[in-house]
Amino acid sequence: RLLPGQAQLLPIPLPCAEAPASVYFGLRRAAPELEGLRLLLVPDMSKNTRTDKFRRVNVDDYDENNYVDDDDGGENQIGPDEAEVEASIRQGNLNAALQAALKNPPINTKNQAVKDRAEATVVKVLTSFKSNDIEKAVQSLDKNSIDLLMKYIYKGFEKPSDNSSAILLQWHEKVLAAGGVGSVVRVLTARKTV
């Protein structure tokens, strides 16, 4: 039994969280022996708030900005056929060599050696062109090939070889004229690289 005037808290569950003051004064009238006690009114929350199932939900699954790499079979991508590219260069058909170099790009693979080999093949083809043939070669490409070529040009800028930067700048000028600024934006914002 609690004595009046004691400084002890007495928890009293409430049926709802509304109007705790009216419940408090109703208790004082109904039970005068509680006079002098400090009452702690605890709202009786619904059963849904007592559950902890919400803690098992991974909120990142519902975040639209959370990016997860899709496995698109990148292990099977081996890059362009170097023999076909070499044969086209030896025959003097540089447009066919460019088309062959842009086929089967290793975009989805995580194997850096395959990506480096493909980049070296494309840069070799690009450096084989004469300056006045570049525009004609770019005009023969479709939009996706232009974007892919722009990816390879930027990749070539990352690892310049002897005299490749000057040639890549000429290619960049012609590809930018054909693809526009949108091509550059698509390349720079692409998550998958060559």
PDB file of C-alpha atoms in Angstrom:
ATOM      1  CA  ARG A   1       0.000   0.000   0.000  1.00  0.00           C
ATOM      2  CA  LEU A   2       1.264   3.456  -0.916  1.00  0.00           C
ATOM      3  CA  LEU A   3       1.232   6.211   1.632  1.00  0.00           C
ATOM      4  CA  PRO A   4      -0.014   9.702   0.793  1.00  0.00           C
ATOM      5  CA  GLY A   5       2.771  12.187   0.189  1.00  0.00           C
ATOM      6  CA  GLN A   6       5.192   9.557  -1.062  1.00  0.00           C
ATOM      7  CA  ALA A   7       7.357  10.691  -3.978  1.00  0.00           C
ATOM      8  CA  GLN A   8       6.804   7.545  -5.939  1.00  0.00           C
ATOM      9  CA  LEU A   9       5.576   7.242  -9.521  1.00  0.00           C
ATOM     10  CA  LEU A  10       2.544   5.121 -10.128  1.00  0.00           C
ATOM     11  CA  PRO A  11       2.154   4.030 -13.779  1.00  0.00           C
ATOM     12  CA  ILE A  12      -1.476   3.978 -14.890  1.00  0.00           C
ATOM     13  CA  PRO A  13      -2.190   2.591 -18.355  1.00  0.00           C
ATOM     14  CA  LEU A  14      -4.587   4.676 -20.396  1.00  0.00           C
ATOM     15  CA  PRO A  15      -6.873   3.233 -23.085  1.00  0.00           C
ATOM     16  CA  CYS A  16      -5.668   5.836 -25.561  1.00  0.00           C
ATOM     17  CA  ALA A  17      -3.221   8.684 -25.823  1.00  0.00           C
ATOM     18  CA  GLU A  18      -5.962  11.305 -25.927  1.00  0.00           C
ATOM     19  CA  ALA A  19      -6.963  13.588 -23.046  1.00  0.00           C
ATOM     20  CA  PRO A  20      -4.609  12.368 -20.275  1.00  0.00           C
ATOM     21  CA  ALA A  21      -5.542  15.416 -18.162  1.00  0.00           C
ATOM     22  CA  SER A  22      -9.215  14.399 -17.998  1.00  0.00           C
ATOM     23  CA  VAL A  23      -8.211  10.859 -17.005  1.00  0.00           C
ATOM     24  CA  TYR A  24      -5.905  12.270 -14.327  1.00  0.00           C
ATOM     25  CA  PHE A  25      -8.594  14.405 -12.750  1.00  0.00           C
ATOM     26  CA  GLY A  26     -11.131  11.580 -13.027  1.00  0.00           C
ATOM     27  CA  LEU A  27      -8.764   9.318 -11.079  1.00  0.00           C
ATOM     28  CA  ARG A  28      -8.324  11.975  -8.409  1.00  0.00           C
ATOM     29  CA  ARG A  29     -12.081  12.170  -7.866  1.00  0.00           C
ATOM     30  CA  ALA A  30     -12.616   8.393  -7.972  1.00  0.00           C
ATOM     31  CA  ALA A  31      -9.726   7.512  -5.680  1.00  0.00           C
ATOM     32  CA  PRO A  32      -9.070  10.239  -3.123  1.00  0.00           C
ATOM     33  CA  GLU A  33      -6.446   8.010  -1.446  1.00  0.00           C
ATOM     34  CA  LEU A  34      -4.186   8.772  -4.441  1.00  0.00           C
ATOM     35  CA  GLU A  35      -4.043  12.393  -3.321  1.00  0.00           C
ATOM     36  CA  GLY A  36      -0.434  13.510  -2.911  1.00  0.00           C
ATOM     37  CA  LEU A  37       0.984  10.814  -5.173  1.00  0.00           C
ATOM     38  CA  ARG A  38       2.666  11.621  -8.412  1.00  0.00           C
ATOM     39  CA  LEU A  39       0.873   9.780 -11.154  1.00  0.00           C
ATOM     40  CA  LEU A  40       2.548   8.693 -14.366  1.00  0.00           C
ATOM     41  CA  LEU A  41      -0.057   8.335 -17.077  1.00  0.00           C
ATOM     42  CA  VAL A  42       1.143   5.808 -19.669  1.00  0.00           C
ATOM     43  CA  PRO A  43      -0.896   5.680 -22.863  1.00  0.00           C
ATOM     44  CA  ASP A  44      -1.784   2.155 -23.945  1.00  0.00           C
ATOM     45  CA  MET A  45      -0.524   2.216 -27.536  1.00  0.00           C
ATOM     46  CA  SER A  46      -1.977   0.008 -30.197  1.00  0.00           C
ATOM     47  CA  LYS A  47      -0.517  -3.431 -30.738  1.00  0.00           C
ATOM     48  CA  ASN A  48       0.982  -2.433 -34.114  1.00  0.00           C
ATOM     49  CA  THR A  49       3.496  -0.124 -32.466  1.00  0.00           C
ATOM     50  CA  ARG A  50       4.762  -2.852 -30.164  1.00  0.00           C
ATOM     51  CA  THR A  51       5.947  -4.940 -33.065  1.00  0.00           C
ATOM     52  CA  ASP A  52       9.561  -4.920 -34.218  1.00  0.00           C
ATOM     53  CA  LYS A  53       8.950  -6.222 -37.733  1.00  0.00           C
ATOM     54  CA  PHE A  54       9.657  -2.792 -39.179  1.00  0.00           C
ATOM     55  CA  ARG A  55      13.267  -3.222 -38.089  1.00  0.00           C
ATOM     56  CA  ARG A  56      13.679  -6.124 -40.498  1.00  0.00           C
ATOM     57  CA  VAL A  57      12.762  -4.053 -43.572  1.00  0.00           C
ATOM     58  CA  ASN A  58      15.735  -2.965 -45.637  1.00  0.00           C
ATOM     59  CA  VAL A  59      14.844   0.609 -46.549  1.00  0.00           C
ATOM     60  CA  ASP A  60      17.583   0.684 -49.221  1.00  0.00           C
ATOM     61  CA  ASP A  61      15.461  -1.714 -51.284  1.00  0.00           C
ATOM     62  CA  TYR A  62      12.913   1.080 -51.689  1.00  0.00           C
ATOM     63  CA  ASP A  63      15.412   3.856 -52.434  1.00  0.00           C
ATOM     64  CA  GLU A  64      15.308   4.762 -56.118  1.00  0.00           C
ATOM     65  CA  ASN A  65      18.796   6.280 -55.943  1.00  0.00           C
ATOM     66  CA  ASN A  66      20.354   3.086 -54.624  1.00  0.00           C
ATOM     67  CA  TYR A  67      22.145   1.521 -57.585  1.00  0.00           C
ATOM     68  CA  VAL A  68      22.974  -2.170 -57.793  1.00  0.00           C
ATOM     69  CA  ASP A  69      25.019  -3.513 -60.678  1.00  0.00           C
ATOM     70  CA  ASP A  70      23.034  -5.880 -62.824  1.00  0.00           C
ATOM     71  CA  ASP A  71      24.811  -9.028 -63.899  1.00  0.00           C
ATOM     72  CA  ASP A  72      24.412  -8.889 -67.661  1.00  0.00           C
ATOM     73  CA  GLY A  73      26.671 -11.786 -68.555  1.00  0.00           C
ATOM     74  CA  GLY A  74      29.827  -9.708 -68.735  1.00  0.00           C
ATOM     75  CA  GLU A  75      32.015 -12.789 -68.368  1.00  0.00           C
ATOM     76  CA  ASN A  76      31.149 -13.842 -71.921  1.00  0.00           C
ATOM     77  CA  GLN A  77      32.211 -10.533 -73.456  1.00  0.00           C
ATOM     78  CA  ILE A  78      35.675 -10.829 -74.934  1.00  0.00           C
ATOM     79  CA  GLY A  79      35.820  -7.537 -76.786  1.00  0.00           C
ATOM     80  CA  PRO A  80      36.300  -6.936 -80.506  1.00  0.00           C
ATOM     81  CA  ASP A  81      37.773  -9.597 -82.765  1.00  0.00           C
ATOM     82  CA  GLU A  82      41.376  -8.466 -83.108  1.00  0.00           C
ATOM     83  CA  ALA A  83      42.067 -10.766 -86.087  1.00  0.00           C
ATOM     84  CA  GLU A  84      39.176  -9.243 -88.050  1.00  0.00           C
ATOM     85  CA  VAL A  85      40.371  -5.725 -87.198  1.00  0.00           C
ATOM     86  CA  GLU A  86      43.955  -6.523 -88.219  1.00  0.00           C
ATOM     87  CA  ALA A  87      42.808  -8.071 -91.514  1.00  0.00           C
ATOM     88  CA  SER A  88      40.717  -4.996 -92.349  1.00  0.00           C
ATOM     89  CA  ILE A  89      43.633  -2.664 -91.560  1.00  0.00           C
ATOM     90  CA  ARG A  90      46.006  -4.724 -93.743  1.00  0.00           C
ATOM     91  CA  GLN A  91      43.509  -4.600 -96.626  1.00  0.00           C
ATOM     92  CA  GLY A  92      43.239  -0.823 -96.248  1.00  0.00           C
ATOM     93  CA  ASN A  93      39.532  -0.939 -95.386  1.00  0.00           C
ATOM     94  CA  LEU A  94      39.677   1.305 -92.300  1.00  0.00           C
ATOM     95  CA  ASN A  95      35.896   1.848 -92.108  1.00  0.00           C
ATOM     96  CA  ALA A  96      35.383  -1.920 -91.795  1.00  0.00           C
ATOM     97  CA  ALA A  97      38.169  -2.015 -89.192  1.00  0.00           C
ATOM     98  CA  LEU A  98      36.405   0.706 -87.192  1.00  0.00           C
ATOM     99  CA  GLN A  99      33.068  -1.134 -87.399  1.00  0.00           C
ATOM    100  CA  ALA A 100      34.770  -4.376 -86.282  1.00  0.00           C
ATOM    101  CA  ALA A 101      36.553  -2.608 -83.418  1.00  0.00           C
ATOM    102  CA  LEU A 102      33.278  -1.191 -82.131  1.00  0.00           C
ATOM    103  CA  LYS A 103      31.517  -4.590 -82.226  1.00  0.00           C
ATOM    104  CA  ASN A 104      31.105  -6.516 -78.961  1.00  0.00           C
ATOM    105  CA  PRO A 105      32.342  -3.826 -76.536  1.00  0.00           C
ATOM    106  CA  PRO A 106      33.303  -5.189 -73.095  1.00  0.00           C
ATOM    107  CA  ILE A 107      30.983  -2.857 -71.219  1.00  0.00           C
ATOM    108  CA  ASN A 108      29.519  -5.371 -68.763  1.00  0.00           C
ATOM    109  CA  THR A 109      32.688  -7.257 -67.938  1.00  0.00           C
ATOM    110  CA  LYS A 110      34.720  -6.548 -64.834  1.00  0.00           C
ATOM    111  CA  ASN A 111      37.875  -8.014 -66.379  1.00  0.00           C
ATOM    112  CA  GLN A 112      40.186  -5.030 -66.796  1.00  0.00           C
ATOM    113  CA  ALA A 113      42.543  -6.897 -69.142  1.00  0.00           C
ATOM    114  CA  VAL A 114      39.722  -7.411 -71.668  1.00  0.00           C
ATOM    115  CA  LYS A 115      38.790  -3.722 -71.437  1.00  0.00           C
ATOM    116  CA  ASP A 116      42.411  -2.629 -71.941  1.00  0.00           C
ATOM    117  CA  ARG A 117      42.824  -4.926 -74.936  1.00  0.00           C
ATOM    118  CA  ALA A 118      39.639  -3.560 -76.543  1.00  0.00           C
ATOM    119  CA  GLU A 119      40.738   0.027 -75.914  1.00  0.00           C
ATOM    120  CA  ALA A 120      44.159  -0.645 -77.463  1.00  0.00           C
ATOM    121  CA  THR A 121      42.475  -2.181 -80.523  1.00  0.00           C
ATOM    122  CA  VAL A 122      40.173   0.817 -81.028  1.00  0.00           C
ATOM    123  CA  VAL A 123      42.990   3.348 -80.526  1.00  0.00           C
ATOM    124  CA  LYS A 124      45.107   1.411 -83.038  1.00  0.00           C
ATOM    125  CA  VAL A 125      42.309   1.708 -85.608  1.00  0.00           C
ATOM    126  CA  LEU A 126      41.778   5.403 -84.868  1.00  0.00           C
ATOM    127  CA  THR A 127      45.475   6.191 -85.275  1.00  0.00           C
ATOM    128  CA  SER A 128      45.495   4.382 -88.634  1.00  0.00           C
ATOM    129  CA  PHE A 129      43.100   6.919 -90.179  1.00  0.00           C
ATOM    130  CA  LYS A 130      44.299   9.959 -92.106  1.00  0.00           C
ATOM    131  CA  SER A 131      43.001  13.320 -90.913  1.00  0.00           C
ATOM    132  CA  ASN A 132      40.790  13.935 -93.953  1.00  0.00           C
ATOM    133  CA  ASP A 133      39.108  10.474 -93.666  1.00  0.00           C
ATOM    134  CA  ILE A 134      37.947  10.894 -90.072  1.00  0.00           C
ATOM    135  CA  GLU A 135      34.772  12.849 -90.807  1.00  0.00           C
ATOM    136  CA  LYS A 136      33.604  10.348 -93.420  1.00  0.00           C
ATOM    137  CA  ALA A 137      34.171   7.471 -90.982  1.00  0.00           C
ATOM    138  CA  VAL A 138      32.218   9.214 -88.221  1.00  0.00           C
ATOM    139  CA  GLN A 139      29.308   9.937 -90.569  1.00  0.00           C
ATOM    140  CA  SER A 140      29.004   6.210 -91.308  1.00  0.00           C
ATOM    141  CA  LEU A 141      28.314   5.407 -87.612  1.00  0.00           C
ATOM    142  CA  ASP A 142      24.927   5.266 -85.901  1.00  0.00           C
ATOM    143  CA  LYS A 143      24.117   7.063 -82.630  1.00  0.00           C
ATOM    144  CA  ASN A 144      25.056   4.165 -80.325  1.00  0.00           C
ATOM    145  CA  SER A 145      28.349   3.632 -82.153  1.00  0.00           C
ATOM    146  CA  ILE A 146      29.118   7.345 -81.859  1.00  0.00           C
ATOM    147  CA  ASP A 147      28.546   7.209 -78.092  1.00  0.00           C
ATOM    148  CA  LEU A 148      30.684   4.089 -77.851  1.00  0.00           C
ATOM    149  CA  LEU A 149      33.434   5.707 -79.892  1.00  0.00           C
ATOM    150  CA  MET A 150      33.306   8.731 -77.593  1.00  0.00           C
ATOM    151  CA  LYS A 151      33.791   6.371 -74.617  1.00  0.00           C
ATOM    152  CA  TYR A 152      36.866   4.912 -76.265  1.00  0.00           C
ATOM    153  CA  ILE A 153      38.211   8.397 -77.055  1.00  0.00           C
ATOM    154  CA  TYR A 154      37.935   9.441 -73.414  1.00  0.00           C
ATOM    155  CA  LYS A 155      39.478   6.148 -72.365  1.00  0.00           C
ATOM    156  CA  GLY A 156      42.347   6.860 -74.784  1.00  0.00           C
ATOM    157  CA  PHE A 157      42.815  10.272 -73.154  1.00  0.00           C
ATOM    158  CA  GLU A 158      43.266   8.507 -69.807  1.00  0.00           C
ATOM    159  CA  LYS A 159      46.197   6.446 -71.088  1.00  0.00           C
ATOM    160  CA  PRO A 160      47.898   8.373 -73.884  1.00  0.00           C
ATOM    161  CA  SER A 161      50.499   6.673 -76.022  1.00  0.00           C
ATOM    162  CA  ASP A 162      52.959   8.192 -78.476  1.00  0.00           C
ATOM    163  CA  ASN A 163      51.123  10.776 -80.620  1.00  0.00           C
ATOM    164  CA  SER A 164      47.706   9.351 -79.775  1.00  0.00           C
ATOM    165  CA  SER A 165      46.457  12.486 -77.972  1.00  0.00           C
ATOM    166  CA  ALA A 166      46.642  14.687 -81.070  1.00  0.00           C
ATOM    167  CA  ILE A 167      44.818  12.092 -83.154  1.00  0.00           C
ATOM    168  CA  LEU A 168      42.216  11.507 -80.452  1.00  0.00           C
ATOM    169  CA  LEU A 169      41.566  15.257 -80.294  1.00  0.00           C
ATOM    170  CA  GLN A 170      40.852  15.257 -84.028  1.00  0.00           C
ATOM    171  CA  TRP A 171      38.472  12.323 -83.558  1.00  0.00           C
ATOM    172  CA  HIS A 172      36.851  14.042 -80.585  1.00  0.00           C
ATOM    173  CA  GLU A 173      36.156  17.135 -82.666  1.00  0.00           C
ATOM    174  CA  LYS A 174      34.446  15.122 -85.437  1.00  0.00           C
ATOM    175  CA  VAL A 175      32.524  12.848 -83.057  1.00  0.00           C
ATOM    176  CA  LEU A 176      31.357  15.867 -81.043  1.00  0.00           C
ATOM    177  CA  ALA A 177      30.112  17.496 -84.252  1.00  0.00           C
ATOM    178  CA  ALA A 178      28.170  14.336 -85.155  1.00  0.00           C
ATOM    179  CA  GLY A 179      26.892  13.381 -81.700  1.00  0.00           C
ATOM    180  CA  GLY A 180      26.534  16.780 -80.108  1.00  0.00           C
ATOM    181  CA  VAL A 181      26.985  17.661 -76.463  1.00  0.00           C
ATOM    182  CA  GLY A 182      24.463  14.956 -75.576  1.00  0.00           C
ATOM    183  CA  SER A 183      26.992  12.329 -76.592  1.00  0.00           C
ATOM    184  CA  VAL A 184      29.544  13.741 -74.169  1.00  0.00           C
ATOM    185  CA  VAL A 185      26.970  13.916 -71.369  1.00  0.00           C
ATOM    186  CA  ARG A 186      25.860  10.318 -71.982  1.00  0.00           C
ATOM    187  CA  VAL A 187      29.462   9.129 -71.897  1.00  0.00           C
ATOM    188  CA  LEU A 188      30.416  11.039 -68.751  1.00  0.00           C
ATOM    189  CA  THR A 189      27.305   9.967 -66.842  1.00  0.00           C
ATOM    190  CA  ALA A 190      27.324   6.326 -67.965  1.00  0.00           C
ATOM    191  CA  ARG A 191      27.786   3.861 -65.122  1.00  0.00           C
ATOM    192  CA  LYS A 192      29.179   1.172 -67.383  1.00  0.00           C
ATOM    193  CA  THR A 193      32.506   1.973 -68.961  1.00  0.00           C
ATOM    194  CA  VAL A 194      34.658   0.407 -71.652  1.00  0.00           C
TER     195      VAL A 194
END
